[in-house]
Coordinates of C-alpha atoms in Angstrom, one line a residue:
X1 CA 94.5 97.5 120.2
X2 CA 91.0 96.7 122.5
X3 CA 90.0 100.5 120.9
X4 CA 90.0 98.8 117.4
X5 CA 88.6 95.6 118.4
X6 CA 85.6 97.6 119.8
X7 CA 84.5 98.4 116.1
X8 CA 84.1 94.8 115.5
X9 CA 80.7 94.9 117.6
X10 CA 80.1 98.3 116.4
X11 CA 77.2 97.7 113.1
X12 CA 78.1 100.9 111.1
X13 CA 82.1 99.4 110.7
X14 CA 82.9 96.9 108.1
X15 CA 85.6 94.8 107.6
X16 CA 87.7 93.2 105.3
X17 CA 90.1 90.1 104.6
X18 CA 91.8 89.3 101.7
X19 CA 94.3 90.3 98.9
X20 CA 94.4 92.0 95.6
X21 CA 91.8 90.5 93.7
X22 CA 90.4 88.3 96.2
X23 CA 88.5 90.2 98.9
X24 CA 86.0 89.2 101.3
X25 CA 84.0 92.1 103.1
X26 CA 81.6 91.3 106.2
X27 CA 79.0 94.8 106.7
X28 CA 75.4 94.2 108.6
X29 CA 72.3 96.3 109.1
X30 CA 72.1 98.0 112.1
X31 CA 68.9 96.3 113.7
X32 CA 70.3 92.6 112.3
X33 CA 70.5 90.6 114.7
X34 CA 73.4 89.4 115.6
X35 CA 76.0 87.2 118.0
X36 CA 78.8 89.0 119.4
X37 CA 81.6 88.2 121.8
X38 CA 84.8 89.7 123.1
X39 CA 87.4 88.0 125.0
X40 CA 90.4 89.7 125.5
X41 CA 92.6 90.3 122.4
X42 CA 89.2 89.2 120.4
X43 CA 86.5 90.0 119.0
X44 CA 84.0 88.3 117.1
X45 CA 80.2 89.1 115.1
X46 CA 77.9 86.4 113.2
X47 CA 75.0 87.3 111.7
X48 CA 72.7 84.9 109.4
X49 CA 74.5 86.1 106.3
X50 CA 78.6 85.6 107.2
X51 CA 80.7 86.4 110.2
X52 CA 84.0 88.0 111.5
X53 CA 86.9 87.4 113.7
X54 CA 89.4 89.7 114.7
X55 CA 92.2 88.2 117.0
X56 CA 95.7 90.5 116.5
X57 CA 98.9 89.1 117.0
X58 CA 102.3 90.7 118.7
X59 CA 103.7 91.9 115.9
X60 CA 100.5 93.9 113.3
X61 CA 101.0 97.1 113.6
X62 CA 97.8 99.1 112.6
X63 CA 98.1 101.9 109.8
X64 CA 94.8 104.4 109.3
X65 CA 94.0 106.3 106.6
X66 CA 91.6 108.3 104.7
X67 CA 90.8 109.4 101.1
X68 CA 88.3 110.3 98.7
X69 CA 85.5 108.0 97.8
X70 CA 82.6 108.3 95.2
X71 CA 81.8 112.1 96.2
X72 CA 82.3 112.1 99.7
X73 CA 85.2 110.0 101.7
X74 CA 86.0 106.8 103.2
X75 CA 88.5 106.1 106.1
X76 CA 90.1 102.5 107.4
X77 CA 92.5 100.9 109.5
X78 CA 94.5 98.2 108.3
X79 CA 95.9 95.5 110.7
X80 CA 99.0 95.2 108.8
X81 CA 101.2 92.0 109.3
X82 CA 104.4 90.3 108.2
X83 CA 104.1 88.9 104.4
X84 CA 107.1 86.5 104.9
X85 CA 103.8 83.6 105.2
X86 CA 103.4 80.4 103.0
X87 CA 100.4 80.9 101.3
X88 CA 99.1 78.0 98.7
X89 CA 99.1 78.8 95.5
X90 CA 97.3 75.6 94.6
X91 CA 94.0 74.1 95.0
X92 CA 94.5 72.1 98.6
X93 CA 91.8 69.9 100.8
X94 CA 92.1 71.0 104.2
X95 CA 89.7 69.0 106.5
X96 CA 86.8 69.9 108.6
X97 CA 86.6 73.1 109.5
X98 CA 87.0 72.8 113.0
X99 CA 87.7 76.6 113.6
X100 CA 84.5 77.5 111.9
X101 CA 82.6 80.5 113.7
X102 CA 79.8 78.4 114.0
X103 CA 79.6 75.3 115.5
X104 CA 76.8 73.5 113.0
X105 CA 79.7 74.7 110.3
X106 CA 82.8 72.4 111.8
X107 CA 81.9 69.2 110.0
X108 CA 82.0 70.7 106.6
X109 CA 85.1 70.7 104.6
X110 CA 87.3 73.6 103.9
X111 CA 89.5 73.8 100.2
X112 CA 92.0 76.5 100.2
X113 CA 92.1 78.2 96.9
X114 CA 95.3 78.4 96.3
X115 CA 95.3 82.2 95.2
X116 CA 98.6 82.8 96.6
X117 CA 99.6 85.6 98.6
X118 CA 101.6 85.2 101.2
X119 CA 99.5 85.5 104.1
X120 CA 96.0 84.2 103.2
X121 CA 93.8 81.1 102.6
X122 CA 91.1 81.9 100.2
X123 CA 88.8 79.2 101.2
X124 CA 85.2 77.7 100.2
X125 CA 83.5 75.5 102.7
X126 CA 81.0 73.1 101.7
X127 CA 79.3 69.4 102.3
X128 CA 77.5 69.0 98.6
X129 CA 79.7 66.0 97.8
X130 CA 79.0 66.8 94.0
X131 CA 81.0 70.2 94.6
X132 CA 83.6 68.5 96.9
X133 CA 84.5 65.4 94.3
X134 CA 84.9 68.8 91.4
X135 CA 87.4 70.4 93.9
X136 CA 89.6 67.1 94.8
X137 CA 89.6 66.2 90.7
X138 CA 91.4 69.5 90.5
X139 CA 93.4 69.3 93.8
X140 CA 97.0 70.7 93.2
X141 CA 96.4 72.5 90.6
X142 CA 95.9 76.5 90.6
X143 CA 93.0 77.6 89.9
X144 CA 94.1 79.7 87.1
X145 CA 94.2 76.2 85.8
X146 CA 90.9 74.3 87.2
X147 CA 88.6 74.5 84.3
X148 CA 85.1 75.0 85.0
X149 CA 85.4 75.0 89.0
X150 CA 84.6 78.6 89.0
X151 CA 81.5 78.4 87.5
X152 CA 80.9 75.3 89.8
X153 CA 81.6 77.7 93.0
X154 CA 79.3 80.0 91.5
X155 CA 76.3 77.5 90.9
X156 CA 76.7 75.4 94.5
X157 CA 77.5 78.5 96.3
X158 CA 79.5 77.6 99.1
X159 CA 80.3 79.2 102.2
X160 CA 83.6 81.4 101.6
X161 CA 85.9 81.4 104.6
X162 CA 89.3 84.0 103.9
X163 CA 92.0 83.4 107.0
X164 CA 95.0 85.2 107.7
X165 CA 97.0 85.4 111.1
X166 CA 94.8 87.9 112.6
X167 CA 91.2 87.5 111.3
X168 CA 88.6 85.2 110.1
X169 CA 85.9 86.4 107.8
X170 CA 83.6 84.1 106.4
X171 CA 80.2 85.0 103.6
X172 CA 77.5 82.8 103.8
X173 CA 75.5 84.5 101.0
X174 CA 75.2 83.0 97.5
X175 CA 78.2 84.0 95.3
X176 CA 76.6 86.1 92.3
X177 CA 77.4 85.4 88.7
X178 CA 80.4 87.1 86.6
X179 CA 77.8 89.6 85.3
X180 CA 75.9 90.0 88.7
X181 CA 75.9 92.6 91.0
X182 CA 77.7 92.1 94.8
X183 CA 74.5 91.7 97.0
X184 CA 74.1 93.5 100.3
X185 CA 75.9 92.4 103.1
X186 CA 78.4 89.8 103.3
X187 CA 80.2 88.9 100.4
X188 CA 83.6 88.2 98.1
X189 CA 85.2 89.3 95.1
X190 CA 88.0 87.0 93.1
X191 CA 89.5 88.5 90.5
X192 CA 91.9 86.3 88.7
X193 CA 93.5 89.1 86.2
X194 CA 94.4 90.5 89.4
X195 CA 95.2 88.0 91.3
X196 CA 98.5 87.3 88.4
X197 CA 99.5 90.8 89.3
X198 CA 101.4 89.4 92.6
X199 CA 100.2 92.1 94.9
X200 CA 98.7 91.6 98.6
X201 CA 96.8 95.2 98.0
X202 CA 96.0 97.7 96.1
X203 CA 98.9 100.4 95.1
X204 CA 96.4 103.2 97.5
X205 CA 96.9 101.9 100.3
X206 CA 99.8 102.8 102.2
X207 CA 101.0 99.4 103.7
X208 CA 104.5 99.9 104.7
X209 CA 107.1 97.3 102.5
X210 CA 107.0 93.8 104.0
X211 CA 103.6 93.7 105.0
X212 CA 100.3 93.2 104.7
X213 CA 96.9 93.7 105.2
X214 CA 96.0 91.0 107.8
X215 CA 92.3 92.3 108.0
X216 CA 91.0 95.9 107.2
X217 CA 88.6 98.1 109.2
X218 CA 85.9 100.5 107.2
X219 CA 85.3 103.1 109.7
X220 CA 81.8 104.1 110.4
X221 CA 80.8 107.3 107.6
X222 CA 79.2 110.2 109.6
X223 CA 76.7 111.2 107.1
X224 CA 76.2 108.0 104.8
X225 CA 75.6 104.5 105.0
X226 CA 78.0 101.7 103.9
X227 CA 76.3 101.6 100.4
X228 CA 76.6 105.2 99.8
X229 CA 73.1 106.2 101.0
X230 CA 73.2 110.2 103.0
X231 CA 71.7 109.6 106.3
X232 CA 71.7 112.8 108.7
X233 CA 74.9 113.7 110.4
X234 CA 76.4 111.8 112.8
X235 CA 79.1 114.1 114.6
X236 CA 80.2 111.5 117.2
X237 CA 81.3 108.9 114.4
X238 CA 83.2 111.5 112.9
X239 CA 85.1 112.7 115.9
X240 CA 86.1 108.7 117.1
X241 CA 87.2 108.3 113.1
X242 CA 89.4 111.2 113.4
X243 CA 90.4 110.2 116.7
X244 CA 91.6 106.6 115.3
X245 CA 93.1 108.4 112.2
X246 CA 95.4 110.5 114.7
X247 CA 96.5 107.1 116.5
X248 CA 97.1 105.5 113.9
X249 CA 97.7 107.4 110.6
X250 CA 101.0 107.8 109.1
X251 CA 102.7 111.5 111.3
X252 CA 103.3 112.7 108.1
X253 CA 99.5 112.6 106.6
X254 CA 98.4 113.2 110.4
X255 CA 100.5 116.5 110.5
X256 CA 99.1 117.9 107.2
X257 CA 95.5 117.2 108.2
X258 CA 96.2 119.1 111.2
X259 CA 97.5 121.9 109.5
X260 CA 95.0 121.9 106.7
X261 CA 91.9 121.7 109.9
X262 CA 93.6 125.0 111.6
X263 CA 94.2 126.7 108.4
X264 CA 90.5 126.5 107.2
X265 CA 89.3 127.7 110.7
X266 CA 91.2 130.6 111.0
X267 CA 92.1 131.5 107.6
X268 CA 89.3 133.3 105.0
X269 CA 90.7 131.8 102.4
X270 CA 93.7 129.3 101.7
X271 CA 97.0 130.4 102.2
X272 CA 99.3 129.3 99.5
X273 CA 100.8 126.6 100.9
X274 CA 97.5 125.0 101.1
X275 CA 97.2 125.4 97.3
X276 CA 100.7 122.8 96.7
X277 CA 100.1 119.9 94.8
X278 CA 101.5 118.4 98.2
X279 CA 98.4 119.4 99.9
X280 CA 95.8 119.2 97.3
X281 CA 94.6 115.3 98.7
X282 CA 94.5 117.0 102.3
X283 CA 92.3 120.1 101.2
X284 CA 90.1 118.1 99.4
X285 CA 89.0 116.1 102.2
X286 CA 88.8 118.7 104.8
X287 CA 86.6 120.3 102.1
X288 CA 84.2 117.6 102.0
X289 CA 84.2 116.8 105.1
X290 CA 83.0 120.5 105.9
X291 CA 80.7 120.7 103.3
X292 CA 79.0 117.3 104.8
X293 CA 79.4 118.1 108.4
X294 CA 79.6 122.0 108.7
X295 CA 77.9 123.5 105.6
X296 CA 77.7 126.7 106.9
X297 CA 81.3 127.2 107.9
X298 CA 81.8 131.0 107.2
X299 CA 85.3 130.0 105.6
X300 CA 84.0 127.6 103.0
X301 CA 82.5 129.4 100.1
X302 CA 85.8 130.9 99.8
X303 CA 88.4 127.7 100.0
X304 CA 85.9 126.1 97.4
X305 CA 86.1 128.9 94.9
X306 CA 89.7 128.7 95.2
X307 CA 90.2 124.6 95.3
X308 CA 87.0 123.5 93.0
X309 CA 85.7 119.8 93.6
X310 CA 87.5 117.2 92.0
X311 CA 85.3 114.5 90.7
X312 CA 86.6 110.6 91.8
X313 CA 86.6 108.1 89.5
X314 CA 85.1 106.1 92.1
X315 CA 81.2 107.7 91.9
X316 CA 78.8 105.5 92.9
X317 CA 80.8 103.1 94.7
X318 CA 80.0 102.0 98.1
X319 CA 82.2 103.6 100.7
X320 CA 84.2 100.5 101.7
X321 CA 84.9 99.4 98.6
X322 CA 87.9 99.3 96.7
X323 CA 87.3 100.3 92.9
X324 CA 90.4 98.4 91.9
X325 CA 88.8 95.1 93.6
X326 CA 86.0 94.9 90.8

């Protein structure tokens, strides 16, 4: 997996760690500056504002795919791993952080949050003793429970570290209010009403039965910035995306790409098959992607009078992000 570690250093990729309803996403600018280090079977970035670690273990087995996003499209990789774990489901002081990506961080003291899934630790990390005597008043308890710690959190703004088996991500930026907006960069959603649904991701992503998403790569978009913003084409982040999709996409959705790519260059307009509810996902994206990439493709007037544009639900939204995730 060294081809998927690589995006770690890569500053157009993001990355994700976390469940459904508690997320933690770690993007950076490209001129940010920025610590990176690879060892092998590692990778790791910090910048000022938060900070990854990808380490894989034996047994993830990584799953791409690709969908529509806002108007355009978005495409990950998720490191997907076992979800037989024992994750707390209550409010637990774990120490100094002796792991922390950097080392002025290791004397501070990590809580788990206790949200639940099997295969993360939802931590904050902080040394404000005011914050830390809140947290061990409510130790044991969920935080469903915990009373006004989450308006605490929000107010002392600690540093939010999410673990799993395979990855480290941790947001040093402050945590915004419930009626803020995410800032740029670095940061973390939690979502208790969907945290109670039980679920380690969303029901869009395709993570096979008894798994989970140990950490998730955003792949690079060829024509538009993490936020959303068009930038001008960018062919070559288009053709390693595709290339990771074929790796590692399910054969099934790989197959039907393939079909859909040699249909629209060789076919004037789309032959019926194309036109199948089964295909209709597929089309769609090769359509954008044309109409982004290759706008003067002498095949695409004619597919996009016969398969108009569907509008997502999702308009607006930053490319990596997860409209269910808030």
């Amino acid at each position: 997996m060294d081809d998927l570690l690589a995006w770690v250093t890569d500053p157009d990729a993001g990355w994700s760690v976390g469940t459904f309803g508690a997320l933690a996403e770690f993007l950076r600018d490209p001129d940010e500056p920025a610590s990176v280090s690879r060892t092998p079977g590692r990778a790791t970035v910090v910048t000022t504002r938060g900070g990854v670690d990808v380490h894989p273990t034996g047994d993830v087995v990584p799953l791409a795919w690709e969908r529509r996003a806002g108007d355009s499209w978005s495409q990950a990789v998720a490191l997907c791993m076992p979800a037989d774990g024992a994750g707390r489901s209550v409010i637990t002081e774990l120490g100094p952080d002796v792991d922390a990506l950097r080392p002025e961080d290791r004397d501070a003291v990590l809580v788990d949050l206790g949200v639940g899934a099997p295969h993360l630790a939802a931590c904050v990390r902080t040394s404000d003793a005011a914050l830390l005597a809140s947290l061990r008043a409510v130790e044991g308890r969920p935080l469903a429970e915990a009373g006004a710690v989450a308006g605490l959190l929000v107010e002392a703004g600690p540093h939010r570290v999410f673990r799993t088996a395979v990855a480290r991500l941790e947001v040093f930026t402050p945590i915004p209010p419930p009626d803020g907006t995410s800032p740029d960069g670095p940061h973390t959603h939690l979502l208790p009403r969907l945290l109670a649904a039980g679920r380690t991701h969303a029901a869009t992503d395709p993570i096979p039965a008894g798994r989970a998403p140990g950490a998730t790569l955003h792949l690079p978009h060829p024509t538009r910035t993490v936020e959303g913003r068009p930038i001008p084409p960018r062919p070559e982040h288009h053709r390693r995306a595709q290339e990771t999709l074929v790796r590692y996409g399910e054969p099934s959705a790989v197959t039907a790409r393939a079909a859909v790519a040699e249909a629209l260059a060789t076919s004037a307009e789309p032959p019926p098959w194309a036109l199948s509810r089964d295909h209709r996902a597929t089309v769609e994206l090769a359509l954008r992607q044309a109409e982004e990439l290759e706008p003067t493709h002498p095949h695409l007037g004619a597919w996009r009078a016969r398969v108009p544009r569907e509008r997502s639900e999702s308009e607006g939204q930053p490319l990596t992000h997860d409209p269910a995730q808030g």
